[in-house]
């Protein structure tokens, strides 16, 4: 529950006078659908979002919103309100995935092997819709809204270069929100969860080395295959026996390859995997545990192991007070149903924004049997119910309005280094 005493300073607006946040105009909704389909037809991978960037810039120009480029294919737009207030940012990602679309939709991907299978087309279109609505109300808007269109969320990561190029600094952002489409919820439903919502995503590369030989004379060789098999099984012990069962951690080996043919003893097996956690303590622990198990189990088989860990995105942690207060605000001021879904072990590079300023990651319901929107993100059959698009615009506008007016929990201009 929201504790009003914990809010920094006095809200600009008494609860009774708060604006009821309506959905966007029919024209804005139609425009968002059109933009989303245009982007959907022309998916672009991370840091190749040139057409999408040009579309975003054209749309901001048409509305009358000032903008600049950042991180190569990213765009930062600014809407300046006519009334004093806070600086809120809204972030959308723009990149697609290397997936071949099989939805059969009339506006399906025209580019073989690329697809907006995670809904970033919808995220970009909804932020453009919110931009249109916010600009239209700019005279009655408190504060400033920074519109962040970032590239390469699916990798290698566009959030960090956007931040490095001042996306949060000019003007100094005090709170930030994002939407992600979610097929666990229906249109009209959103989820706002305080604390961790996404996990860290570290990559693991393991090579187990033995000594090659003839398949008929195993005693003359060191077989890397049983050593690697034992390593894979032993790694399961981490999640099963070593992590506090009330905390979250995942160790997945995703690929394994090695060997030459049926009668040759493999000298080497290579594996890759992903390590996930919500808390830095668990995250750091996973790394140490993986090293200990891989090295010692391989040694037990007379083999050796080389381990390389590449740190990926940190976990996304929603600011508890900001998330609680925004959830409460949406319950009071909008017609949307506000849920509180459990966190997932998926990753999101919004984590970097959330490390710098108080942040909230909002899940937007897009599931409907009727629209065939039942497949998970990253599936070649992934699709959304477009009835969700105005709900997303409404949520983004509400965040900007509420944060600008100080109607949700804002700590003025704190920036972590
Ligand atoms: Zn994705
Ligand atoms: Zn995504």
mmCIF file of C-alpha atoms and ligand atoms in Angstrom:
data_model
loop_
_atom_site.group_PDB
_atom_site.id
_atom_site.type_symbol
_atom_site.label_atom_id
_atom_site.label_comp_id
_atom_site.label_asym_id
_atom_site.label_seq_id
_atom_site.Cartn_x
_atom_site.Cartn_y
_atom_site.Cartn_z
ATOM 1 C CA UNK A 1 0.000 0.000 0.000
ATOM 2 C CA UNK A 2 1.035 3.540 -0.668
ATOM 3 C CA UNK A 3 2.141 5.381 2.428
ATOM 4 C CA UNK A 4 1.387 9.070 1.761
ATOM 5 C CA UNK A 5 3.773 10.151 4.528
ATOM 6 C CA UNK A 6 6.630 8.594 2.582
ATOM 7 C CA UNK A 7 6.040 10.779 -0.465
ATOM 8 C CA UNK A 8 8.755 13.343 -1.013
ATOM 9 C CA UNK A 9 7.297 16.828 -0.582
ATOM 10 C CA UNK A 10 3.693 17.808 -1.150
ATOM 11 C CA UNK A 11 1.991 16.580 -4.293
ATOM 12 C CA UNK A 12 1.126 19.416 -6.669
ATOM 13 C CA UNK A 13 -2.383 18.081 -6.993
ATOM 14 C CA UNK A 14 -4.752 17.064 -4.196
ATOM 15 C CA UNK A 15 -6.135 13.571 -4.705
ATOM 16 C CA UNK A 16 -9.643 14.876 -5.347
ATOM 17 C CA UNK A 17 -8.432 17.212 -8.127
ATOM 18 C CA UNK A 18 -6.310 14.664 -9.900
ATOM 19 C CA UNK A 19 -6.928 14.373 -13.583
ATOM 20 C CA UNK A 20 -8.745 11.262 -14.638
ATOM 21 C CA UNK A 21 -6.504 9.723 -17.251
ATOM 22 C CA UNK A 22 -8.583 8.984 -20.323
ATOM 23 C CA UNK A 23 -7.509 6.774 -23.184
ATOM 24 C CA UNK A 24 -6.002 8.443 -26.255
ATOM 25 C CA UNK A 25 -8.157 10.075 -28.950
ATOM 26 C CA UNK A 26 -9.528 7.930 -31.778
ATOM 27 C CA UNK A 27 -7.111 9.681 -34.163
ATOM 28 C CA UNK A 28 -4.113 8.868 -31.964
ATOM 29 C CA UNK A 29 -5.190 5.233 -31.603
ATOM 30 C CA UNK A 30 -5.604 4.882 -35.373
ATOM 31 C CA UNK A 31 -2.220 6.463 -35.924
ATOM 32 C CA UNK A 32 -0.567 4.124 -33.398
ATOM 33 C CA UNK A 33 -2.035 1.062 -35.150
ATOM 34 C CA UNK A 34 -0.819 2.369 -38.518
ATOM 35 C CA UNK A 35 2.682 3.125 -37.175
ATOM 36 C CA UNK A 36 2.919 -0.229 -35.435
ATOM 37 C CA UNK A 37 2.040 -2.091 -38.636
ATOM 38 C CA UNK A 38 4.514 -0.031 -40.677
ATOM 39 C CA UNK A 39 7.299 -0.810 -38.205
ATOM 40 C CA UNK A 40 6.205 -4.447 -38.062
ATOM 41 C CA UNK A 41 6.615 -4.826 -41.838
ATOM 42 C CA UNK A 42 10.193 -3.557 -41.735
ATOM 43 C CA UNK A 43 11.955 -5.186 -38.764
ATOM 44 C CA UNK A 44 15.566 -4.172 -38.112
ATOM 45 C CA UNK A 45 18.099 -5.803 -35.788
ATOM 46 C CA UNK A 46 20.082 -4.047 -33.048
ATOM 47 C CA UNK A 47 21.928 -0.892 -34.156
ATOM 48 C CA UNK A 48 20.545 -1.300 -37.694
ATOM 49 C CA UNK A 49 17.274 0.538 -36.911
ATOM 50 C CA UNK A 50 17.820 3.213 -39.585
ATOM 51 C CA UNK A 51 14.339 3.031 -41.165
ATOM 52 C CA UNK A 52 12.703 2.890 -37.740
ATOM 53 C CA UNK A 53 14.794 5.846 -36.554
ATOM 54 C CA UNK A 54 13.764 7.829 -39.643
ATOM 55 C CA UNK A 55 10.102 6.953 -39.027
ATOM 56 C CA UNK A 56 10.342 8.089 -35.389
ATOM 57 C CA UNK A 57 12.010 11.350 -36.441
ATOM 58 C CA UNK A 58 9.395 12.023 -39.166
ATOM 59 C CA UNK A 59 6.570 11.427 -36.716
ATOM 60 C CA UNK A 60 8.093 13.694 -34.026
ATOM 61 C CA UNK A 61 8.643 16.371 -36.703
ATOM 62 C CA UNK A 62 5.018 16.050 -37.824
ATOM 63 C CA UNK A 63 3.799 16.477 -34.239
ATOM 64 C CA UNK A 64 6.204 19.374 -33.615
ATOM 65 C CA UNK A 65 8.419 17.740 -30.973
ATOM 66 C CA UNK A 66 12.125 18.601 -30.760
ATOM 67 C CA UNK A 67 14.473 15.626 -30.944
ATOM 68 C CA UNK A 68 18.095 14.531 -31.238
ATOM 69 C CA UNK A 69 19.904 11.311 -32.111
ATOM 70 C CA UNK A 70 21.793 9.167 -29.621
ATOM 71 C CA UNK A 71 23.576 5.785 -29.653
ATOM 72 C CA UNK A 72 23.637 5.735 -33.450
ATOM 73 C CA UNK A 73 20.098 4.629 -34.242
ATOM 74 C CA UNK A 74 18.394 5.966 -31.085
ATOM 75 C CA UNK A 75 16.267 9.099 -30.743
ATOM 76 C CA UNK A 76 15.571 11.368 -27.752
ATOM 77 C CA UNK A 77 12.508 13.639 -27.966
ATOM 78 C CA UNK A 78 11.511 16.336 -25.472
ATOM 79 C CA UNK A 79 8.011 17.606 -24.629
ATOM 80 C CA UNK A 80 8.149 20.718 -22.445
ATOM 81 C CA UNK A 81 5.064 21.279 -20.297
ATOM 82 C CA UNK A 82 3.653 24.761 -19.677
ATOM 83 C CA UNK A 83 3.535 24.280 -15.886
ATOM 84 C CA UNK A 84 6.412 23.751 -13.440
ATOM 85 C CA UNK A 85 7.137 20.167 -12.442
ATOM 86 C CA UNK A 86 9.423 17.167 -12.595
ATOM 87 C CA UNK A 87 11.259 15.528 -15.477
ATOM 88 C CA UNK A 88 9.858 12.115 -16.413
ATOM 89 C CA UNK A 89 11.206 9.813 -19.100
ATOM 90 C CA UNK A 90 9.351 7.193 -21.145
ATOM 91 C CA UNK A 91 11.408 4.529 -22.882
ATOM 92 C CA UNK A 92 10.630 2.287 -25.851
ATOM 93 C CA UNK A 93 12.914 -0.207 -27.590
ATOM 94 C CA UNK A 94 12.920 -0.396 -31.394
ATOM 95 C CA UNK A 95 14.786 -3.542 -32.483
ATOM 96 C CA UNK A 96 13.551 -6.848 -33.906
ATOM 97 C CA UNK A 97 14.800 -10.445 -33.708
ATOM 98 C CA UNK A 98 16.469 -12.830 -36.192
ATOM 99 C CA UNK A 99 13.278 -14.923 -36.479
ATOM 100 C CA UNK A 100 11.306 -15.799 -39.622
ATOM 101 C CA UNK A 101 7.695 -14.724 -39.129
ATOM 102 C CA UNK A 102 4.968 -17.350 -39.595
ATOM 103 C CA UNK A 103 1.886 -15.424 -38.426
ATOM 104 C CA UNK A 104 0.437 -14.925 -41.918
ATOM 105 C CA UNK A 105 -0.726 -11.431 -40.889
ATOM 106 C CA UNK A 106 -1.359 -8.989 -43.780
ATOM 107 C CA UNK A 107 1.335 -6.698 -42.323
ATOM 108 C CA UNK A 108 3.796 -9.518 -41.558
ATOM 109 C CA UNK A 109 7.531 -8.966 -41.900
ATOM 110 C CA UNK A 110 8.700 -8.283 -45.442
ATOM 111 C CA UNK A 111 12.261 -9.168 -44.491
ATOM 112 C CA UNK A 112 13.158 -12.824 -44.452
ATOM 113 C CA UNK A 113 14.770 -13.922 -41.204
ATOM 114 C CA UNK A 114 13.792 -10.804 -39.245
ATOM 115 C CA UNK A 115 10.675 -10.277 -37.173
ATOM 116 C CA UNK A 116 9.248 -8.057 -34.459
ATOM 117 C CA UNK A 117 8.638 -11.123 -32.299
ATOM 118 C CA UNK A 118 9.030 -9.327 -28.952
ATOM 119 C CA UNK A 119 6.575 -6.465 -29.520
ATOM 120 C CA UNK A 120 9.128 -3.652 -29.774
ATOM 121 C CA UNK A 121 7.193 -2.398 -32.844
ATOM 122 C CA UNK A 122 4.222 -1.851 -30.520
ATOM 123 C CA UNK A 123 6.433 -0.229 -27.857
ATOM 124 C CA UNK A 124 7.793 2.312 -30.358
ATOM 125 C CA UNK A 125 4.345 3.055 -31.836
ATOM 126 C CA UNK A 126 2.759 3.489 -28.383
ATOM 127 C CA UNK A 127 5.493 5.919 -27.316
ATOM 128 C CA UNK A 128 4.856 7.929 -30.491
ATOM 129 C CA UNK A 129 1.145 7.906 -29.595
ATOM 130 C CA UNK A 130 1.926 9.093 -26.068
ATOM 131 C CA UNK A 131 4.155 11.802 -27.550
ATOM 132 C CA UNK A 132 1.216 13.029 -29.664
ATOM 133 C CA UNK A 133 -1.146 13.102 -26.672
ATOM 134 C CA UNK A 134 1.369 14.787 -24.347
ATOM 135 C CA UNK A 135 2.225 17.427 -26.929
ATOM 136 C CA UNK A 136 -1.488 18.174 -27.400
ATOM 137 C CA UNK A 137 -1.871 18.769 -23.642
ATOM 138 C CA UNK A 138 1.481 20.533 -23.185
ATOM 139 C CA UNK A 139 -0.020 23.776 -21.873
ATOM 140 C CA UNK A 140 -1.611 21.964 -18.904
ATOM 141 C CA UNK A 141 1.320 19.572 -18.441
ATOM 142 C CA UNK A 142 3.568 19.827 -15.359
ATOM 143 C CA UNK A 143 7.291 19.392 -15.972
ATOM 144 C CA UNK A 144 9.103 17.915 -18.944
ATOM 145 C CA UNK A 145 8.806 14.549 -20.661
ATOM 146 C CA UNK A 146 11.843 12.869 -22.229
ATOM 147 C CA UNK A 147 10.954 10.327 -24.928
ATOM 148 C CA UNK A 148 13.674 7.691 -25.239
ATOM 149 C CA UNK A 149 13.615 5.492 -28.354
ATOM 150 C CA UNK A 150 16.487 3.079 -27.826
ATOM 151 C CA UNK A 151 18.092 0.572 -30.187
ATOM 152 C CA UNK A 152 19.366 -2.965 -29.655
ATOM 153 C CA UNK A 153 17.512 -4.163 -26.571
ATOM 154 C CA UNK A 154 17.789 -7.766 -27.772
ATOM 155 C CA UNK A 155 21.533 -7.286 -27.903
ATOM 156 C CA UNK A 156 24.179 -6.077 -27.744
ATOM 157 C CA UNK A 157 22.341 -3.413 -25.688
ATOM 158 C CA UNK A 158 21.310 0.139 -26.539
ATOM 159 C CA UNK A 159 20.482 1.428 -23.064
ATOM 160 C CA UNK A 160 24.075 1.957 -21.903
ATOM 161 C CA UNK A 161 25.151 4.026 -24.951
ATOM 162 C CA UNK A 162 21.917 6.064 -24.725
ATOM 163 C CA UNK A 163 22.760 6.869 -21.099
ATOM 164 C CA UNK A 164 26.420 7.551 -21.960
ATOM 165 C CA UNK A 165 25.218 10.037 -24.573
ATOM 166 C CA UNK A 166 23.122 11.972 -22.093
ATOM 167 C CA UNK A 167 19.612 10.541 -22.506
ATOM 168 C CA UNK A 168 19.051 10.915 -18.736
ATOM 169 C CA UNK A 169 21.052 14.120 -18.272
ATOM 170 C CA UNK A 170 19.665 16.740 -20.615
ATOM 171 C CA UNK A 171 17.270 17.486 -19.022
ATOM 172 C CA UNK A 172 17.976 15.596 -15.792
ATOM 173 C CA UNK A 173 15.457 12.763 -15.587
ATOM 174 C CA UNK A 174 13.889 12.111 -12.168
ATOM 175 C CA UNK A 175 11.819 9.001 -12.931
ATOM 176 C CA UNK A 176 11.503 6.663 -15.892
ATOM 177 C CA UNK A 177 8.925 4.123 -17.107
ATOM 178 C CA UNK A 178 8.712 1.527 -19.860
ATOM 179 C CA UNK A 179 6.089 -0.865 -21.175
ATOM 180 C CA UNK A 180 6.530 -4.426 -22.317
ATOM 181 C CA UNK A 181 3.734 -6.353 -24.018
ATOM 182 C CA UNK A 182 2.846 -9.491 -22.062
ATOM 183 C CA UNK A 183 0.739 -12.404 -23.290
ATOM 184 C CA UNK A 184 -0.084 -13.419 -19.714
ATOM 185 C CA UNK A 185 -2.505 -10.484 -19.440
ATOM 186 C CA UNK A 186 -5.423 -9.332 -21.603
ATOM 187 C CA UNK A 187 -5.912 -5.865 -23.151
ATOM 188 C CA UNK A 188 -7.118 -3.494 -20.434
ATOM 189 C CA UNK A 189 -4.833 -5.124 -17.883
ATOM 190 C CA UNK A 190 -1.399 -3.956 -16.795
ATOM 191 C CA UNK A 191 0.997 -5.245 -14.168
ATOM 192 C CA UNK A 192 3.165 -3.130 -11.896
ATOM 193 C CA UNK A 193 5.364 -5.048 -9.452
ATOM 194 C CA UNK A 194 7.691 -3.353 -6.940
ATOM 195 C CA UNK A 195 11.232 -4.726 -6.645
ATOM 196 C CA UNK A 196 12.832 -7.176 -9.101
ATOM 197 C CA UNK A 197 10.880 -7.851 -12.296
ATOM 198 C CA UNK A 198 13.573 -9.215 -14.637
ATOM 199 C CA UNK A 199 16.762 -11.174 -14.021
ATOM 200 C CA UNK A 200 20.442 -10.651 -14.783
ATOM 201 C CA UNK A 201 21.544 -12.444 -17.963
ATOM 202 C CA UNK A 202 25.165 -13.596 -17.808
ATOM 203 C CA UNK A 203 26.598 -15.812 -20.522
ATOM 204 C CA UNK A 204 28.631 -18.917 -19.816
ATOM 205 C CA UNK A 205 31.172 -20.552 -22.155
ATOM 206 C CA UNK A 206 32.801 -23.820 -21.059
ATOM 207 C CA UNK A 207 35.380 -25.980 -22.831
ATOM 208 C CA UNK A 208 36.135 -29.394 -21.318
ATOM 209 C CA UNK A 209 39.444 -30.800 -22.555
ATOM 210 C CA UNK A 210 40.592 -34.431 -22.400
ATOM 211 C CA UNK A 211 42.932 -36.399 -24.627
ATOM 212 C CA UNK A 212 41.777 -37.834 -27.950
ATOM 213 C CA UNK A 213 42.174 -41.443 -28.994
ATOM 214 C CA UNK A 214 40.724 -44.543 -30.607
ATOM 215 C CA UNK A 215 37.207 -45.523 -29.533
ATOM 216 C CA UNK A 216 38.338 -49.111 -28.982
ATOM 217 C CA UNK A 217 41.122 -48.166 -26.528
ATOM 218 C CA UNK A 218 39.576 -45.754 -24.001
ATOM 219 C CA UNK A 219 42.328 -46.445 -21.436
ATOM 220 C CA UNK A 220 44.829 -44.668 -23.690
ATOM 221 C CA UNK A 221 42.758 -41.452 -23.819
ATOM 222 C CA UNK A 222 40.860 -39.013 -21.574
ATOM 223 C CA UNK A 223 37.304 -38.895 -22.893
ATOM 224 C CA UNK A 224 35.914 -35.344 -22.783
ATOM 225 C CA UNK A 225 32.328 -36.527 -23.368
ATOM 226 C CA UNK A 226 31.591 -38.298 -20.042
ATOM 227 C CA UNK A 227 33.488 -35.512 -18.259
ATOM 228 C CA UNK A 228 31.237 -32.929 -19.941
ATOM 229 C CA UNK A 229 28.147 -35.031 -19.164
ATOM 230 C CA UNK A 230 29.101 -35.129 -15.498
ATOM 231 C CA UNK A 231 29.685 -31.360 -15.525
ATOM 232 C CA UNK A 232 26.190 -30.730 -16.944
ATOM 233 C CA UNK A 233 24.555 -32.938 -14.317
ATOM 234 C CA UNK A 234 26.610 -31.502 -11.451
ATOM 235 C CA UNK A 235 25.646 -27.959 -12.456
ATOM 236 C CA UNK A 236 21.991 -28.863 -11.733
ATOM 237 C CA UNK A 237 23.012 -29.060 -8.068
ATOM 238 C CA UNK A 238 23.402 -25.282 -7.916
ATOM 239 C CA UNK A 239 19.726 -24.463 -8.383
ATOM 240 C CA UNK A 240 18.549 -27.616 -6.593
ATOM 241 C CA UNK A 241 20.792 -27.561 -3.493
ATOM 242 C CA UNK A 242 22.951 -24.471 -3.253
ATOM 243 C CA UNK A 243 20.640 -21.473 -3.703
ATOM 244 C CA UNK A 244 18.249 -20.399 -0.947
ATOM 245 C CA UNK A 245 14.957 -21.916 -2.155
ATOM 246 C CA UNK A 246 13.225 -18.589 -1.488
ATOM 247 C CA UNK A 247 15.562 -16.798 -3.906
ATOM 248 C CA UNK A 248 15.793 -17.056 -7.687
ATOM 249 C CA UNK A 249 18.633 -18.421 -9.755
ATOM 250 C CA UNK A 250 18.897 -20.324 -13.024
ATOM 251 C CA UNK A 251 21.795 -22.249 -14.584
ATOM 252 C CA UNK A 252 20.944 -23.443 -18.092
ATOM 253 C CA UNK A 253 23.302 -25.167 -20.512
ATOM 254 C CA UNK A 254 21.873 -24.316 -23.911
ATOM 255 C CA UNK A 255 24.363 -25.857 -26.347
ATOM 256 C CA UNK A 256 26.815 -28.730 -26.230
ATOM 257 C CA UNK A 257 29.032 -29.975 -29.014
ATOM 258 C CA UNK A 258 32.110 -32.117 -29.360
ATOM 259 C CA UNK A 259 33.558 -35.197 -30.975
ATOM 260 C CA UNK A 260 34.310 -36.354 -34.496
ATOM 261 C CA UNK A 261 32.715 -39.746 -35.230
ATOM 262 C CA UNK A 262 31.479 -42.919 -33.575
ATOM 263 C CA UNK A 263 34.865 -44.574 -33.047
ATOM 264 C CA UNK A 264 36.941 -41.582 -32.044
ATOM 265 C CA UNK A 265 37.311 -40.418 -28.451
ATOM 266 C CA UNK A 266 36.573 -36.715 -28.234
ATOM 267 C CA UNK A 267 39.381 -34.525 -26.960
ATOM 268 C CA UNK A 268 37.147 -31.500 -26.450
ATOM 269 C CA UNK A 269 33.516 -30.578 -25.663
ATOM 270 C CA UNK A 270 32.237 -27.006 -25.832
ATOM 271 C CA UNK A 271 29.132 -25.779 -24.014
ATOM 272 C CA UNK A 272 27.327 -22.472 -23.677
ATOM 273 C CA UNK A 273 24.744 -21.448 -21.130
ATOM 274 C CA UNK A 274 22.975 -18.640 -19.325
ATOM 275 C CA UNK A 275 23.084 -17.688 -15.628
ATOM 276 C CA UNK A 276 20.175 -15.698 -14.195
ATOM 277 C CA UNK A 277 19.390 -14.091 -10.866
ATOM 278 C CA UNK A 278 17.365 -11.277 -9.311
ATOM 279 C CA UNK A 279 19.827 -10.343 -6.567
ATOM 280 C CA UNK A 280 23.483 -9.418 -6.944
ATOM 281 C CA UNK A 281 24.400 -11.719 -4.078
ATOM 282 C CA UNK A 282 22.899 -14.714 -5.901
ATOM 283 C CA UNK A 283 24.351 -13.523 -9.215
ATOM 284 C CA UNK A 284 27.898 -13.305 -7.868
ATOM 285 C CA UNK A 285 27.446 -16.632 -6.082
ATOM 286 C CA UNK A 286 26.377 -18.375 -9.302
ATOM 287 C CA UNK A 287 29.606 -17.403 -10.986
ATOM 288 C CA UNK A 288 31.773 -18.807 -8.181
ATOM 289 C CA UNK A 289 29.708 -22.004 -7.893
ATOM 290 C CA UNK A 290 29.852 -22.678 -11.628
ATOM 291 C CA UNK A 291 33.635 -22.283 -11.612
ATOM 292 C CA UNK A 292 34.070 -24.599 -8.639
ATOM 293 C CA UNK A 293 31.852 -27.339 -10.058
ATOM 294 C CA UNK A 294 33.090 -27.227 -13.644
ATOM 295 C CA UNK A 295 36.780 -27.220 -12.714
ATOM 296 C CA UNK A 296 36.550 -29.873 -10.029
ATOM 297 C CA UNK A 297 34.226 -32.273 -11.830
ATOM 298 C CA UNK A 298 36.349 -32.105 -14.973
ATOM 299 C CA UNK A 299 39.465 -32.719 -12.855
ATOM 300 C CA UNK A 300 37.744 -35.720 -11.280
ATOM 301 C CA UNK A 301 37.579 -37.253 -14.752
ATOM 302 C CA UNK A 302 41.203 -36.421 -15.499
ATOM 303 C CA UNK A 303 40.113 -33.642 -17.847
ATOM 304 C CA UNK A 304 40.537 -29.891 -17.592
ATOM 305 C CA UNK A 305 38.072 -27.078 -18.136
ATOM 306 C CA UNK A 306 38.214 -23.531 -19.313
ATOM 307 C CA UNK A 307 35.410 -21.213 -18.225
ATOM 308 C CA UNK A 308 34.551 -17.818 -19.608
ATOM 309 C CA UNK A 309 31.769 -15.698 -18.151
ATOM 310 C CA UNK A 310 30.455 -12.645 -19.941
ATOM 311 C CA UNK A 311 28.402 -10.347 -17.769
ATOM 312 C CA UNK A 312 25.110 -9.432 -19.434
ATOM 313 C CA UNK A 313 22.287 -7.144 -18.359
ATOM 314 C CA UNK A 314 21.785 -6.591 -14.624
ATOM 315 C CA UNK A 315 18.395 -7.454 -13.092
ATOM 316 C CA UNK A 316 15.603 -4.899 -13.559
ATOM 317 C CA UNK A 317 14.605 -3.580 -10.144
ATOM 318 C CA UNK A 318 11.464 -1.461 -10.005
ATOM 319 C CA UNK A 319 11.760 1.332 -7.445
ATOM 320 C CA UNK A 320 9.402 0.109 -4.712
ATOM 321 C CA UNK A 321 7.863 3.486 -3.807
ATOM 322 C CA UNK A 322 7.570 4.661 -7.400
ATOM 323 C CA UNK A 323 5.982 1.364 -8.474
ATOM 324 C CA UNK A 324 3.572 1.234 -5.511
ATOM 325 C CA UNK A 325 2.503 4.837 -5.970
ATOM 326 C CA UNK A 326 2.072 4.500 -9.734
ATOM 327 C CA UNK A 327 0.030 1.298 -9.323
ATOM 328 C CA UNK A 328 -2.184 3.106 -6.819
ATOM 329 C CA UNK A 329 -2.479 6.106 -9.158
ATOM 330 C CA UNK A 330 -3.548 3.886 -12.065
ATOM 331 C CA UNK A 331 -6.153 2.172 -9.889
ATOM 332 C CA UNK A 332 -7.593 5.541 -8.875
ATOM 333 C CA UNK A 333 -7.247 7.526 -12.081
ATOM 334 C CA UNK A 334 -7.614 5.074 -14.954
ATOM 335 C CA UNK A 335 -10.053 2.422 -16.080
ATOM 336 C CA UNK A 336 -7.268 -0.156 -16.493
ATOM 337 C CA UNK A 337 -7.065 -3.192 -14.256
ATOM 338 C CA UNK A 338 -3.780 -3.179 -12.333
ATOM 339 C CA UNK A 339 -2.260 -6.574 -11.556
ATOM 340 C CA UNK A 340 0.910 -7.506 -9.733
ATOM 341 C CA UNK A 341 2.531 -10.381 -11.634
ATOM 342 C CA UNK A 342 5.436 -12.322 -10.230
ATOM 343 C CA UNK A 343 8.885 -11.351 -11.569
ATOM 344 C CA UNK A 344 10.321 -13.389 -14.455
ATOM 345 C CA UNK A 345 13.807 -14.692 -15.214
ATOM 346 C CA UNK A 346 13.790 -12.909 -18.580
ATOM 347 C CA UNK A 347 16.270 -10.087 -19.164
ATOM 348 C CA UNK A 348 15.864 -6.422 -20.193
ATOM 349 C CA UNK A 349 18.495 -3.752 -20.730
ATOM 350 C CA UNK A 350 16.087 -1.207 -19.189
ATOM 351 C CA UNK A 351 18.004 -2.420 -16.103
ATOM 352 C CA UNK A 352 20.702 0.185 -16.833
ATOM 353 C CA UNK A 353 18.180 3.042 -16.731
ATOM 354 C CA UNK A 354 16.788 1.591 -13.496
ATOM 355 C CA UNK A 355 20.286 1.592 -11.972
ATOM 356 C CA UNK A 356 20.543 5.332 -12.594
ATOM 357 C CA UNK A 357 17.095 6.724 -11.759
ATOM 358 C CA UNK A 358 13.964 5.423 -9.989
ATOM 359 C CA UNK A 359 12.231 3.286 -12.599
ATOM 360 C CA UNK A 360 9.126 1.273 -13.258
ATOM 361 C CA UNK A 361 8.757 -1.533 -15.800
ATOM 362 C CA UNK A 362 5.070 -1.999 -16.627
ATOM 363 C CA UNK A 363 3.673 -5.121 -18.291
ATOM 364 C CA UNK A 364 0.908 -4.515 -20.814
ATOM 365 C CA UNK A 365 -1.697 -7.212 -21.469
ATOM 366 C CA UNK A 366 -1.951 -8.281 -25.135
ATOM 367 C CA UNK A 367 -3.406 -11.773 -24.859
ATOM 368 C CA UNK A 368 -6.589 -12.750 -26.669
ATOM 369 C CA UNK A 369 -7.721 -16.035 -28.130
ATOM 370 C CA UNK A 370 -9.784 -14.165 -30.721
ATOM 371 C CA UNK A 371 -6.785 -12.251 -32.073
ATOM 372 C CA UNK A 372 -4.625 -15.400 -31.966
ATOM 373 C CA UNK A 373 -2.424 -13.672 -29.419
ATOM 374 C CA UNK A 374 -1.503 -16.695 -27.339
ATOM 375 C CA UNK A 375 2.129 -17.347 -28.317
ATOM 376 C CA UNK A 376 5.083 -16.268 -26.172
ATOM 377 C CA UNK A 377 7.514 -13.541 -27.170
ATOM 378 C CA UNK A 378 10.308 -14.613 -29.567
ATOM 379 C CA UNK A 379 7.987 -17.222 -31.192
ATOM 380 C CA UNK A 380 7.599 -16.992 -35.018
ATOM 381 C CA UNK A 381 3.836 -17.038 -34.293
ATOM 382 C CA UNK A 382 3.958 -14.182 -31.758
ATOM 383 C CA UNK A 383 1.263 -11.576 -32.255
ATOM 384 C CA UNK A 384 -0.506 -9.029 -30.089
ATOM 385 C CA UNK A 385 -4.117 -7.939 -29.771
ATOM 386 C CA UNK A 386 -3.993 -4.346 -31.008
ATOM 387 C CA UNK A 387 -6.809 -3.457 -28.582
ATOM 388 C CA UNK A 388 -3.927 -3.177 -26.103
ATOM 389 C CA UNK A 389 -2.286 -0.269 -27.939
ATOM 390 C CA UNK A 390 -4.500 2.557 -26.564
ATOM 391 C CA UNK A 391 -4.136 1.052 -23.062
ATOM 392 C CA UNK A 392 -0.368 1.321 -23.437
ATOM 393 C CA UNK A 393 -0.574 4.919 -24.641
ATOM 394 C CA UNK A 394 -2.848 5.720 -21.708
ATOM 395 C CA UNK A 395 -0.360 4.173 -19.247
ATOM 396 C CA UNK A 396 2.617 6.087 -20.654
ATOM 397 C CA UNK A 397 0.684 9.381 -20.659
ATOM 398 C CA UNK A 398 -0.495 8.734 -17.101
ATOM 399 C CA UNK A 399 3.070 8.153 -15.893
ATOM 400 C CA UNK A 400 4.334 11.356 -17.491
ATOM 401 C CA UNK A 401 1.417 13.422 -16.176
ATOM 402 C CA UNK A 402 1.600 11.963 -12.657
ATOM 403 C CA UNK A 403 5.391 12.137 -12.379
ATOM 404 C CA UNK A 404 5.502 15.674 -13.778
ATOM 405 C CA UNK A 405 2.915 16.868 -11.240
ATOM 406 C CA UNK A 406 4.524 14.962 -8.356
ATOM 407 C CA UNK A 407 1.378 12.873 -7.894
ATOM 408 C CA UNK A 408 3.486 9.732 -7.594
ATOM 409 C CA UNK A 409 6.647 9.191 -5.598
ATOM 410 C CA UNK A 410 9.406 11.364 -7.042
ATOM 411 C CA UNK A 411 12.757 12.147 -5.461
ATOM 412 C CA UNK A 412 13.951 15.312 -7.174
ATOM 413 C CA UNK A 413 17.033 14.888 -9.360
ATOM 414 C CA UNK A 414 18.893 12.096 -7.663
ATOM 415 C CA UNK A 415 21.355 10.478 -9.993
ATOM 416 C CA UNK A 416 23.472 7.561 -8.990
ATOM 417 C CA UNK A 417 26.986 7.738 -10.403
HETATM 418 ZN ZN1 LIG B 1 12.755 -10.006 -26.448
HETATM 419 ZN ZN1 LIG B 2 11.383 -7.279 -25.554
#
